[in-house]
Every structure is written in structure tokens, then in C-alpha cells.
PDB file of C-alpha atoms in Angstrom:
ATOM      1  CA  MET A   1       0.000   0.000   0.000  1.00 46.00           C
ATOM      2  CA  GLU A   2       2.811   2.409   0.901  1.00 43.00           C
ATOM      3  CA  SER A   3       4.620   1.672  -2.352  1.00 67.00           C
ATOM      4  CA  ARG A   4       1.442   2.372  -4.323  1.00 67.00           C
ATOM      5  CA  VAL A   5       0.956   5.691  -2.519  1.00 67.00           C
ATOM      6  CA  GLY A   6       4.609   6.555  -3.182  1.00 68.00           C
ATOM      7  CA  LEU A   7       4.225   5.723  -6.878  1.00 73.00           C
ATOM      8  CA  THR A   8       1.070   7.851  -7.117  1.00 82.00           C
ATOM      9  CA  ARG A   9       2.795  10.801  -5.431  1.00 87.00           C
ATOM     10  CA  ALA A  10       5.838  10.455  -7.697  1.00 88.00           C
ATOM     11  CA  THR A  11       3.602  10.264 -10.785  1.00 88.00           C
ATOM     12  CA  ILE A  12       1.799  13.469  -9.744  1.00 91.00           C
ATOM     13  CA  MET A  13       5.150  15.203  -9.148  1.00 92.00           C
ATOM     14  CA  LEU A  14       6.374  14.052 -12.561  1.00 90.00           C
ATOM     15  CA  SER A  15       3.187  15.172 -14.319  1.00 91.00           C
ATOM     16  CA  VAL A  16       3.209  18.609 -12.680  1.00 94.00           C
ATOM     17  CA  GLY A  17       6.902  19.037 -13.508  1.00 93.00           C
ATOM     18  CA  MET A  18       6.390  18.091 -17.173  1.00 91.00           C
ATOM     19  CA  ALA A  19       3.357  20.351 -17.580  1.00 92.00           C
ATOM     20  CA  LEU A  20       5.125  23.302 -15.959  1.00 94.00           C
ATOM     21  CA  SER A  21       8.201  22.795 -18.145  1.00 94.00           C
ATOM     22  CA  GLY A  22       5.984  23.179 -21.217  1.00 92.00           C
ATOM     23  CA  THR A  23       5.130  26.749 -20.185  1.00 95.00           C
ATOM     24  CA  ALA A  24       8.765  27.940 -20.214  1.00 95.00           C
ATOM     25  CA  GLY A  25       8.221  29.402 -23.681  1.00 94.00           C
ATOM     26  CA  LEU A  26       5.243  31.406 -22.432  1.00 95.00           C
ATOM     27  CA  PHE A  27       7.400  32.998 -19.716  1.00 96.00           C
ATOM     28  CA  SER A  28      10.274  33.615 -22.142  1.00 95.00           C
ATOM     29  CA  VAL A  29       8.186  35.327 -24.838  1.00 94.00           C
ATOM     30  CA  SER A  30       5.964  37.231 -22.371  1.00 93.00           C
ATOM     31  CA  SER A  31       8.999  38.801 -20.693  1.00 93.00           C
ATOM     32  CA  GLY A  32       9.617  40.820 -23.868  1.00 91.00           C
ATOM     33  CA  GLN A  33      13.363  40.632 -23.248  1.00 94.00           C
ATOM     34  CA  PRO A  34      16.163  39.724 -25.695  1.00 95.00           C
ATOM     35  CA  THR A  35      17.056  36.042 -25.598  1.00 96.00           C
ATOM     36  CA  PHE A  36      20.459  36.620 -23.969  1.00 97.00           C
ATOM     37  CA  ASN A  37      18.746  38.469 -21.099  1.00 96.00           C
ATOM     38  CA  VAL A  38      16.168  35.711 -20.695  1.00 97.00           C
ATOM     39  CA  VAL A  39      18.789  32.962 -20.493  1.00 97.00           C
ATOM     40  CA  PHE A  40      21.027  34.945 -18.126  1.00 98.00           C
ATOM     41  CA  PHE A  41      18.206  35.545 -15.642  1.00 97.00           C
ATOM     42  CA  ARG A  42      16.970  31.962 -15.956  1.00 97.00           C
ATOM     43  CA  CYS A  43      20.460  30.879 -14.946  1.00 97.00           C
ATOM     44  CA  LEU A  44      20.709  33.482 -12.157  1.00 97.00           C
ATOM     45  CA  PHE A  45      17.345  32.845 -10.499  1.00 97.00           C
ATOM     46  CA  GLY A  46      17.583  29.130 -11.220  1.00 97.00           C
ATOM     47  CA  ALA A  47      20.960  28.969  -9.469  1.00 97.00           C
ATOM     48  CA  LEU A  48      19.576  30.845  -6.455  1.00 97.00           C
ATOM     49  CA  ALA A  49      16.555  28.514  -6.261  1.00 96.00           C
ATOM     50  CA  LEU A  50      18.655  25.339  -6.525  1.00 96.00           C
ATOM     51  CA  ILE A  51      21.269  26.580  -4.040  1.00 95.00           C
ATOM     52  CA  GLY A  52      18.416  27.389  -1.649  1.00 95.00           C
ATOM     53  CA  TRP A  53      17.090  23.851  -2.117  1.00 94.00           C
ATOM     54  CA  LEU A  54      20.518  22.361  -1.452  1.00 93.00           C
ATOM     55  CA  SER A  55      20.825  24.468   1.698  1.00 93.00           C
ATOM     56  CA  LEU A  56      17.500  23.141   2.989  1.00 91.00           C
ATOM     57  CA  LYS A  57      18.666  19.584   2.337  1.00 87.00           C
ATOM     58  CA  GLY A  58      22.001  20.242   3.985  1.00 84.00           C
ATOM     59  CA  GLY A  59      23.796  19.450   0.724  1.00 81.00           C
ATOM     60  CA  LEU A  60      25.388  22.820  -0.012  1.00 85.00           C
ATOM     61  CA  LYS A  61      28.876  21.417   0.601  1.00 86.00           C
ATOM     62  CA  SER A  62      28.369  19.143  -2.423  1.00 86.00           C
ATOM     63  CA  LEU A  63      28.854  22.177  -4.686  1.00 86.00           C
ATOM     64  CA  PHE A  64      32.480  22.376  -3.568  1.00 85.00           C
ATOM     65  CA  SER A  65      33.281  18.661  -3.516  1.00 86.00           C
ATOM     66  CA  ILE A  66      33.168  17.806  -7.227  1.00 90.00           C
ATOM     67  CA  GLU A  67      36.311  15.907  -8.212  1.00 90.00           C
ATOM     68  CA  ARG A  68      38.803  17.890 -10.279  1.00 90.00           C
ATOM     69  CA  LYS A  69      38.941  15.247 -13.017  1.00 92.00           C
ATOM     70  CA  LEU A  70      35.174  15.656 -13.606  1.00 93.00           C
ATOM     71  CA  TRP A  71      35.288  19.410 -14.211  1.00 94.00           C
ATOM     72  CA  PRO A  72      35.947  19.232 -17.992  1.00 94.00           C
ATOM     73  CA  LEU A  73      32.764  17.147 -18.386  1.00 94.00           C
ATOM     74  CA  VAL A  74      30.827  19.392 -15.972  1.00 95.00           C
ATOM     75  CA  LEU A  75      31.878  22.504 -17.907  1.00 96.00           C
ATOM     76  CA  GLY A  76      31.155  20.883 -21.267  1.00 95.00           C
ATOM     77  CA  SER A  77      27.692  19.686 -20.239  1.00 95.00           C
ATOM     78  CA  GLY A  78      26.905  23.069 -18.657  1.00 96.00           C
ATOM     79  CA  ILE A  79      27.874  25.020 -21.763  1.00 97.00           C
ATOM     80  CA  CYS A  80      25.796  22.662 -23.941  1.00 96.00           C
ATOM     81  CA  LEU A  81      22.799  23.099 -21.623  1.00 96.00           C
ATOM     82  CA  VAL A  82      22.801  26.908 -21.611  1.00 97.00           C
ATOM     83  CA  LEU A  83      23.389  27.037 -25.381  1.00 97.00           C
ATOM     84  CA  ASN A  84      20.428  24.695 -25.686  1.00 97.00           C
ATOM     85  CA  TRP A  85      18.308  27.227 -23.746  1.00 97.00           C
ATOM     86  CA  LEU A  86      19.634  30.091 -25.878  1.00 97.00           C
ATOM     87  CA  THR A  87      18.780  28.474 -29.216  1.00 97.00           C
ATOM     88  CA  LEU A  88      15.411  27.126 -28.036  1.00 96.00           C
ATOM     89  CA  PHE A  89      14.227  30.474 -26.618  1.00 97.00           C
ATOM     90  CA  GLU A  90      15.257  32.233 -29.817  1.00 96.00           C
ATOM     91  CA  ALA A  91      13.336  29.582 -31.780  1.00 95.00           C
ATOM     92  CA  PHE A  92      10.227  30.417 -29.707  1.00 94.00           C
ATOM     93  CA  HIS A  93      10.401  34.011 -30.975  1.00 91.00           C
ATOM     94  CA  ARG A  94      10.944  33.066 -34.606  1.00 90.00           C
ATOM     95  CA  THR A  95       8.385  30.233 -34.955  1.00 87.00           C
ATOM     96  CA  SER A  96       5.993  29.515 -32.087  1.00 86.00           C
ATOM     97  CA  ILE A  97       6.242  27.988 -28.631  1.00 91.00           C
ATOM     98  CA  GLY A  98       4.383  24.770 -29.445  1.00 85.00           C
ATOM     99  CA  PHE A  99       5.999  24.253 -32.825  1.00 83.00           C
ATOM    100  CA  ALA A 100       9.555  24.790 -31.575  1.00 89.00           C
ATOM    101  CA  THR A 101       8.919  22.576 -28.533  1.00 89.00           C
ATOM    102  CA  ILE A 102       7.855  19.593 -30.621  1.00 84.00           C
ATOM    103  CA  ILE A 103      10.737  20.015 -33.105  1.00 87.00           C
ATOM    104  CA  TYR A 104      12.940  20.106 -30.004  1.00 90.00           C
ATOM    105  CA  HIS A 105      11.606  16.647 -29.111  1.00 82.00           C
ATOM    106  CA  LEU A 106      13.824  15.162 -31.814  1.00 83.00           C
ATOM    107  CA  GLN A 107      16.502  15.057 -29.099  1.00 83.00           C
ATOM    108  CA  PRO A 108      16.088  11.312 -28.257  1.00 79.00           C
ATOM    109  CA  PHE A 109      16.957  10.415 -31.831  1.00 81.00           C
ATOM    110  CA  TRP A 110      20.236  12.340 -31.748  1.00 86.00           C
ATOM    111  CA  ILE A 111      21.109  10.437 -28.559  1.00 81.00           C
ATOM    112  CA  VAL A 112      20.298   7.097 -30.211  1.00 80.00           C
ATOM    113  CA  LEU A 113      22.326   7.989 -33.322  1.00 83.00           C
ATOM    114  CA  ALA A 114      25.282   9.250 -31.263  1.00 81.00           C
ATOM    115  CA  GLY A 115      25.190   6.093 -29.159  1.00 74.00           C
ATOM    116  CA  GLY A 116      25.259   3.938 -32.270  1.00 75.00           C
ATOM    117  CA  LEU A 117      27.808   5.905 -34.314  1.00 75.00           C
ATOM    118  CA  LEU A 118      30.146   7.214 -31.590  1.00 71.00           C
ATOM    119  CA  LEU A 119      29.756   4.894 -28.616  1.00 67.00           C
ATOM    120  CA  GLY A 120      29.276   1.586 -30.424  1.00 67.00           C
ATOM    121  CA  GLU A 121      25.833   0.942 -28.930  1.00 68.00           C
ATOM    122  CA  ALA A 122      23.449  -1.371 -30.772  1.00 70.00           C
ATOM    123  CA  LEU A 123      21.376   0.447 -33.401  1.00 75.00           C
ATOM    124  CA  SER A 124      18.523  -1.940 -34.215  1.00 81.00           C
ATOM    125  CA  ARG A 125      16.335  -1.793 -37.297  1.00 84.00           C
ATOM    126  CA  HIS A 126      13.420  -0.851 -35.044  1.00 85.00           C
ATOM    127  CA  LYS A 127      15.250   2.231 -33.747  1.00 82.00           C
ATOM    128  CA  ILE A 128      16.235   3.163 -37.298  1.00 86.00           C
ATOM    129  CA  GLY A 129      12.570   2.808 -38.306  1.00 88.00           C
ATOM    130  CA  TRP A 130      11.389   5.153 -35.527  1.00 86.00           C
ATOM    131  CA  ILE A 131      14.097   7.660 -36.443  1.00 84.00           C
ATOM    132  CA  CYS A 132      12.961   7.642 -40.080  1.00 88.00           C
ATOM    133  CA  LEU A 133       9.343   8.140 -38.971  1.00 87.00           C
ATOM    134  CA  ALA A 134      10.372  11.111 -36.819  1.00 84.00           C
ATOM    135  CA  PHE A 135      12.156  12.778 -39.707  1.00 85.00           C
ATOM    136  CA  LEU A 136       9.166  12.121 -41.971  1.00 88.00           C
ATOM    137  CA  GLY A 137       7.170  14.017 -39.351  1.00 85.00           C
ATOM    138  CA  LEU A 138       9.705  16.846 -39.517  1.00 81.00           C
ATOM    139  CA  VAL A 139       9.291  17.044 -43.303  1.00 82.00           C
ATOM    140  CA  LEU A 140       5.488  17.174 -42.970  1.00 84.00           C
ATOM    141  CA  THR A 141       5.698  20.020 -40.448  1.00 79.00           C
ATOM    142  CA  ILE A 142       7.942  22.079 -42.706  1.00 77.00           C
ATOM    143  CA  LEU A 143       6.207  21.435 -46.077  1.00 78.00           C
ATOM    144  CA  PRO A 144       3.212  23.793 -45.578  1.00 74.00           C
ATOM    145  CA  LYS A 145       5.593  26.658 -44.833  1.00 67.00           C
ATOM    146  CA  LEU A 146       8.024  26.173 -47.715  1.00 66.00           C
ATOM    147  CA  GLY A 147       6.030  28.511 -49.959  1.00 64.00           C
ATOM    148  CA  ASP A 148       6.380  31.293 -47.386  1.00 61.00           C
ATOM    149  CA  VAL A 149      10.125  30.944 -46.905  1.00 58.00           C
ATOM    150  CA  GLN A 150      10.938  33.773 -49.313  1.00 56.00           C
ATOM    151  CA  THR A 151       8.779  36.214 -47.354  1.00 65.00           C
ATOM    152  CA  ASN A 152       9.285  34.687 -43.895  1.00 71.00           C
ATOM    153  CA  ARG A 153      12.811  33.318 -43.582  1.00 80.00           C
ATOM    154  CA  ASN A 154      12.555  33.972 -39.850  1.00 85.00           C
ATOM    155  CA  TRP A 155      10.351  30.896 -39.508  1.00 84.00           C
ATOM    156  CA  LEU A 156      12.871  28.623 -41.251  1.00 85.00           C
ATOM    157  CA  ILE A 157      15.685  30.021 -39.078  1.00 91.00           C
ATOM    158  CA  GLY A 158      13.506  29.233 -36.049  1.00 91.00           C
ATOM    159  CA  VAL A 159      13.114  25.611 -37.161  1.00 88.00           C
ATOM    160  CA  GLY A 160      16.877  25.381 -37.577  1.00 92.00           C
ATOM    161  CA  LEU A 161      17.426  26.840 -34.108  1.00 96.00           C
ATOM    162  CA  ALA A 162      14.986  24.334 -32.556  1.00 94.00           C
ATOM    163  CA  LEU A 163      16.927  21.520 -34.257  1.00 93.00           C
ATOM    164  CA  VAL A 164      20.228  22.934 -32.978  1.00 96.00           C
ATOM    165  CA  ALA A 165      18.698  23.195 -29.487  1.00 96.00           C
ATOM    166  CA  SER A 166      17.777  19.506 -29.618  1.00 93.00           C
ATOM    167  CA  LEU A 167      21.371  18.687 -30.632  1.00 93.00           C
ATOM    168  CA  PHE A 168      22.756  20.699 -27.708  1.00 95.00           C
ATOM    169  CA  TYR A 169      20.372  18.951 -25.323  1.00 92.00           C
ATOM    170  CA  ALA A 170      21.454  15.542 -26.640  1.00 90.00           C
ATOM    171  CA  ALA A 171      25.092  16.578 -26.093  1.00 92.00           C
ATOM    172  CA  THR A 172      24.184  17.682 -22.552  1.00 92.00           C
ATOM    173  CA  THR A 173      22.587  14.302 -21.865  1.00 87.00           C
ATOM    174  CA  LEU A 174      25.552  12.324 -23.182  1.00 87.00           C
ATOM    175  CA  THR A 175      28.160  14.367 -21.295  1.00 90.00           C
ATOM    176  CA  THR A 176      26.089  14.399 -18.091  1.00 89.00           C
ATOM    177  CA  ARG A 177      25.883  10.589 -18.165  1.00 83.00           C
ATOM    178  CA  ALA A 178      29.653  10.506 -17.921  1.00 85.00           C
ATOM    179  CA  VAL A 179      29.678  12.674 -14.765  1.00 88.00           C
ATOM    180  CA  LYS A 180      29.591  10.018 -12.077  1.00 84.00           C
ATOM    181  CA  GLY A 181      29.011  10.656  -8.390  1.00 85.00           C
ATOM    182  CA  VAL A 182      27.474  14.147  -8.716  1.00 90.00           C
ATOM    183  CA  LYS A 183      23.815  14.524  -7.716  1.00 90.00           C
ATOM    184  CA  PRO A 184      21.484  15.975 -10.405  1.00 91.00           C
ATOM    185  CA  ASP A 185      20.428  19.010  -8.324  1.00 91.00           C
ATOM    186  CA  VAL A 186      24.076  19.842  -7.562  1.00 93.00           C
ATOM    187  CA  LEU A 187      25.006  19.497 -11.231  1.00 94.00           C
ATOM    188  CA  SER A 188      22.064  21.671 -12.305  1.00 94.00           C
ATOM    189  CA  ALA A 189      23.079  24.419  -9.849  1.00 95.00           C
ATOM    190  CA  VAL A 190      26.629  24.347 -11.219  1.00 96.00           C
ATOM    191  CA  HIS A 191      25.285  24.477 -14.786  1.00 96.00           C
ATOM    192  CA  CYS A 192      23.253  27.586 -13.926  1.00 97.00           C
ATOM    193  CA  LEU A 193      26.313  29.262 -12.408  1.00 97.00           C
ATOM    194  CA  ILE A 194      28.253  28.465 -15.599  1.00 97.00           C
ATOM    195  CA  GLY A 195      25.445  30.103 -17.597  1.00 97.00           C
ATOM    196  CA  CYS A 196      25.575  33.244 -15.435  1.00 97.00           C
ATOM    197  CA  ILE A 197      29.292  33.627 -16.136  1.00 97.00           C
ATOM    198  CA  ALA A 198      28.973  32.809 -19.849  1.00 96.00           C
ATOM    199  CA  PHE A 199      26.113  35.232 -20.592  1.00 97.00           C
ATOM    200  CA  LEU A 200      26.941  38.132 -18.280  1.00 96.00           C
ATOM    201  CA  PRO A 201      28.974  39.939 -21.023  1.00 96.00           C
ATOM    202  CA  PHE A 202      25.909  39.820 -23.325  1.00 96.00           C
ATOM    203  CA  LEU A 203      23.431  41.267 -20.815  1.00 95.00           C
ATOM    204  CA  ASN A 204      21.430  44.174 -22.311  1.00 93.00           C
ATOM    205  CA  VAL A 205      20.805  46.497 -19.367  1.00 90.00           C
ATOM    206  CA  ALA A 206      19.022  49.126 -21.495  1.00 89.00           C
ATOM    207  CA  THR A 207      16.064  46.840 -22.274  1.00 89.00           C
ATOM    208  CA  LEU A 208      15.712  46.027 -18.584  1.00 86.00           C
ATOM    209  CA  GLN A 209      15.546  49.710 -17.672  1.00 78.00           C
ATOM    210  CA  SER A 210      12.914  50.421 -20.304  1.00 68.00           C
ATOM    211  CA  GLY A 211      10.923  47.311 -19.439  1.00 63.00           C
ATOM    212  CA  TYR A 212       7.714  47.270 -17.408  1.00 68.00           C
ATOM    213  CA  ALA A 213       7.328  45.850 -13.884  1.00 68.00           C
ATOM    214  CA  PRO A 214       5.854  42.411 -14.834  1.00 86.00           C
ATOM    215  CA  VAL A 215       9.071  41.661 -16.752  1.00 91.00           C
ATOM    216  CA  TRP A 216      10.706  40.656 -13.477  1.00 92.00           C
ATOM    217  CA  GLY A 217       7.814  38.358 -12.626  1.00 93.00           C
ATOM    218  CA  TRP A 218       8.302  36.445 -15.874  1.00 95.00           C
ATOM    219  CA  LEU A 219      12.091  36.276 -15.488  1.00 95.00           C
ATOM    220  CA  ILE A 220      12.016  35.244 -11.832  1.00 95.00           C
ATOM    221  CA  GLY A 221       9.325  32.669 -12.624  1.00 95.00           C
ATOM    222  CA  LEU A 222      11.439  31.216 -15.421  1.00 96.00           C
ATOM    223  CA  GLY A 223      14.336  30.678 -13.022  1.00 96.00           C
ATOM    224  CA  VAL A 224      12.516  29.705  -9.834  1.00 96.00           C
ATOM    225  CA  ILE A 225       9.645  27.697 -11.362  1.00 96.00           C
ATOM    226  CA  HIS A 226      11.094  26.209 -14.555  1.00 95.00           C
ATOM    227  CA  THR A 227      14.636  25.641 -13.309  1.00 94.00           C
ATOM    228  CA  GLY A 228      14.244  25.324  -9.544  1.00 94.00           C
ATOM    229  CA  ILE A 229      10.849  23.761  -8.845  1.00 95.00           C
ATOM    230  CA  VAL A 230      10.575  21.782 -12.106  1.00 95.00           C
ATOM    231  CA  TYR A 231      14.045  20.257 -11.771  1.00 93.00           C
ATOM    232  CA  VAL A 232      13.410  19.262  -8.143  1.00 92.00           C
ATOM    233  CA  LEU A 233      10.059  17.680  -9.087  1.00 93.00           C
ATOM    234  CA  LEU A 234      11.506  15.750 -12.033  1.00 91.00           C
ATOM    235  CA  TYR A 235      14.695  14.581 -10.344  1.00 89.00           C
ATOM    236  CA  SER A 236      12.718  13.478  -7.281  1.00 88.00           C
ATOM    237  CA  ALA A 237      10.232  11.538  -9.415  1.00 89.00           C
ATOM    238  CA  TYR A 238      12.496   9.871 -12.002  1.00 86.00           C
ATOM    239  CA  PRO A 239      13.977   7.181  -9.726  1.00 85.00           C
ATOM    240  CA  ARG A 240      10.541   6.262  -8.339  1.00 86.00           C
ATOM    241  CA  VAL A 241       8.479   5.742 -11.513  1.00 84.00           C
ATOM    242  CA  PRO A 242       8.802   3.242 -14.381  1.00 82.00           C
ATOM    243  CA  THR A 243      10.021   4.278 -17.841  1.00 75.00           C
ATOM    244  CA  THR A 244       6.516   3.879 -19.290  1.00 73.00           C
ATOM    245  CA  VAL A 245       5.160   6.538 -16.919  1.00 79.00           C
ATOM    246  CA  ILE A 246       8.022   8.909 -17.755  1.00 81.00           C
ATOM    247  CA  ALA A 247       7.433   8.443 -21.482  1.00 74.00           C
ATOM    248  CA  ALA A 248       3.675   9.033 -21.140  1.00 74.00           C
ATOM    249  CA  ALA A 249       4.125  12.072 -18.894  1.00 80.00           C
ATOM    250  CA  SER A 250       6.589  13.616 -21.363  1.00 80.00           C
ATOM    251  CA  PHE A 251       3.607  14.348 -23.648  1.00 79.00           C
ATOM    252  CA  LEU A 252       2.441  16.932 -21.108  1.00 84.00           C
ATOM    253  CA  ASN A 253       5.388  19.167 -22.065  1.00 87.00           C
ATOM    254  CA  PRO A 254       4.442  19.748 -25.732  1.00 86.00           C
ATOM    255  CA  ALA A 255       0.740  19.708 -24.801  1.00 85.00           C
ATOM    256  CA  ALA A 256       1.258  22.629 -22.400  1.00 89.00           C
ATOM    257  CA  ALA A 257       3.341  24.443 -25.028  1.00 88.00           C
ATOM    258  CA  LEU A 258       0.657  24.027 -27.722  1.00 85.00           C
ATOM    259  CA  LEU A 259      -2.071  25.172 -25.316  1.00 86.00           C
ATOM    260  CA  SER A 260       0.020  28.262 -24.461  1.00 88.00           C
ATOM    261  CA  ASP A 261       0.278  29.048 -28.159  1.00 86.00           C
ATOM    262  CA  PHE A 262      -3.429  28.551 -28.795  1.00 84.00           C
ATOM    263  CA  PHE A 263      -4.961  30.323 -25.790  1.00 86.00           C
ATOM    264  CA  VAL A 264      -2.400  33.094 -25.187  1.00 87.00           C
ATOM    265  CA  PHE A 265      -1.009  33.879 -28.642  1.00 86.00           C
ATOM    266  CA  ASP A 266      -3.879  32.562 -30.822  1.00 85.00           C
ATOM    267  CA  ARG A 267      -1.556  30.367 -32.889  1.00 81.00           C
ATOM    268  CA  SER A 268      -2.503  27.029 -34.440  1.00 76.00           C
ATOM    269  CA  VAL A 269      -1.054  24.500 -36.911  1.00 74.00           C
ATOM    270  CA  THR A 270      -2.320  23.087 -40.224  1.00 79.00           C
ATOM    271  CA  ALA A 271      -3.671  19.541 -40.519  1.00 85.00           C
ATOM    272  CA  MET A 272      -0.467  18.367 -42.240  1.00 86.00           C
ATOM    273  CA  GLN A 273       1.690  19.951 -39.559  1.00 79.00           C
ATOM    274  CA  ALA A 274      -0.454  18.311 -36.867  1.00 83.00           C
ATOM    275  CA  VAL A 275       0.160  14.916 -38.470  1.00 88.00           C
ATOM    276  CA  GLY A 276       3.889  15.624 -38.680  1.00 85.00           C
ATOM    277  CA  LEU A 277       4.101  16.721 -35.056  1.00 81.00           C
ATOM    278  CA  ALA A 278       2.117  13.643 -33.980  1.00 86.00           C
ATOM    279  CA  LEU A 279       4.562  11.385 -35.867  1.00 87.00           C
ATOM    280  CA  ILE A 280       7.521  12.990 -34.071  1.00 83.00           C
ATOM    281  CA  LEU A 281       5.899  12.407 -30.674  1.00 82.00           C
ATOM    282  CA  LEU A 282       4.832   8.848 -31.577  1.00 85.00           C
ATOM    283  CA  ALA A 283       8.341   7.997 -32.760  1.00 84.00           C
ATOM    284  CA  GLY A 284       9.785   9.448 -29.553  1.00 79.00           C
ATOM    285  CA  LEU A 285       7.474   7.248 -27.519  1.00 80.00           C
ATOM    286  CA  GLY A 286       8.474   4.217 -29.601  1.00 82.00           C
ATOM    287  CA  VAL A 287      12.197   4.804 -29.054  1.00 77.00           C
ATOM    288  CA  ASN A 288      11.857   5.537 -25.330  1.00 73.00           C
ATOM    289  CA  LEU A 289       9.730   2.462 -24.663  1.00 75.00           C
ATOM    290  CA  GLY A 290      11.602   0.151 -27.043  1.00 78.00           C
ATOM    291  CA  TRP A 291       8.532  -0.626 -29.157  1.00 83.00           C
ATOM    292  CA  PRO A 292       9.092  -2.765 -32.275  1.00 88.00           C
ATOM    293  CA  PHE A 293       8.683  -0.607 -35.374  1.00 84.00           C
ATOM    294  CA  ILE A 294       5.370  -1.308 -37.166  1.00 75.00           C
ATOM    295  CA  PHE A 295       4.853  -4.037 -34.563  1.00 51.00           C
ATOM    296  CA  GLY A 296       7.096  -6.425 -36.504  1.00 51.00           C
ATOM    297  CA  GLN A 297       8.023  -8.474 -33.455  1.00 49.00           C
ATOM    298  CA  ARG A 298       4.415  -8.985 -32.450  1.00 46.00           C
ATOM    299  CA  ARG A 299       3.578 -10.404 -35.851  1.00 46.00           C
ATOM    300  CA  ALA A 300       6.585 -12.712 -35.668  1.00 42.00           C
ATOM    301  CA  LEU A 301       5.519 -13.955 -32.228  1.00 37.00           C
ATOM    302  CA  SER A 302       1.957 -14.593 -33.395  1.00 41.00           C
ATOM    303  CA  GLN A 303       3.244 -16.632 -36.343  1.00 44.00           C
ATOM    304  CA  LYS A 304       5.349 -18.802 -34.021  1.00 43.00           C
ATOM    305  CA  SER A 305       2.412 -19.494 -31.746  1.00 39.00           C
TER     306      SER A 305
END
């Protein structure tokens, strides 16, 4: 009974964390600030929130106990993470929150390809099939806009930035896996501090001075909610729920992003784009859960029986 209650609580934490993470674009765009400013303050307020969390847990000393040999990987993963935020937030401005978020969900496929090509991991025909389906979805999402590229190159640049963001996130995941013995909340706090240092020279103070009061609400929310609270919720839930629950809950992220687009910014997608985006999400689910592509294995099993 206790384990069931614990699983339910962890599932709720995971679901809330995923849904909240899907509204990061809403906070970014609504702030009205340049992308460099948005990322800098996400890092600043996110670092403060995570350091506060570590202090409450009595784990603040962990920030200063990372082994020296791990620092190249910590720095590399941190730089990839903040560049991922930079390119994704810029993609939000150039395309739309929902559209960029779902393009961004190509990240699992880069990880699978990198594992197969660089790390020698098995790359099965089923994984290759899901990857091909995801890129078919990408083609379908772009096709309706190709005629507008001459007059709206901004949109195509936004798609490219969302793809680059997914590559940076895949690189973050791969490098973070190699950082052994460092807790996720400690690593995230360090990553935010790296972002503060990296983006401080690009801070545009003039736009902050001319901005209106709610700007700070959006920026603080982006750091405290989407980097502090969301990360704590997700990292607390991940070890306590099965992979199937994580994969299902991950749909709440793009769902929240699309709802933000529709209800706040009155943006929608065409039928073809909807099919393409659905294929990307379906393929992501197939890769994460290890489904056989086109249910080939199930047919083979039924023939044997």
C-alpha cells in the first residue's frame, strides 16, 4: 500500500513538472526581453533557487566537492545546456512555442544515433525505423511553410534553431551521463552558475531599464519555477516511476506548449503539420519504450504461436 501511494505521489510530481516545463516558452516570450537576457536571468534565479534547495537539504557542501577530473565534463555539459536554452528560446520568438517545442523533441533520436555511431551501442532496425518516422514528421511540419520561406525566412531560421537546441540537449545528456558521483540538483546548480558567467557579457541592461514591472515576474518565474521547482520535481520523481510513466508524462510538455500558443497567442497548426508533429511524438514514444517498429516483433511472435 505504501509503495502504491509513493508511486502515485511520484507520478503526480512528474506530471506537474512536465506540464510546468511546457510553459517555459510562455514565460520567455511574455517577458519581452532579448534572448540573452532571458537565459542569463533563468540561470541566475535558477541557481539561487537550486542553491536554496541544497541548503535546505544540507547538501550545499556538495557544490564544492566535485572531483577535479570531472570538471571538464561538468563545464562541457553546462555550456551545452545553456546554449540549448539560448537556441530554443530564440526559436520560440521566430516560430511559435508549441511548434519549436515539438521540433525540439527530436533530441532522443540524436542520442540514439550518437550512441550507435560514436559509442558503439546497438542500433537496431526498429530504432532506425522510428528515427525515419520522426524525420518524416519533420518534413510534414515544414512542407506547408516552404512557400512562405521567401517572405518569412525567420520561420525557417527558427526551425533550424529548434533543431540545434535539440542537438545541444542531446550533447548535454551524453556528457552528463559521464559525470559520475554528482547529484542531479548539484550538477544543475553548477550548470546555472556556468550560464551566469557565460552570458553576463551579453546582458542588455538598457532593455531592462525600459521594461515594465511584470518583466521581473516572468524572469524570476522562469528561473525559480522552470529551473528550480521543475528540476526538483523531475529529479525526485524519475527514480521512483517506471520508464513507461516517464514516457507518457513527457507528452504533457508539448501539450502545455501548444495550449500556451493557442490560448495566449492565438496560434494554431495546419492539418499536415499536426500529423507531422504527432509522428515525431509517436516515434519518440516508440524509441523511449523500445517498441518494435510497425509491430514487426508482435507479428513474428503470433506466427510462431
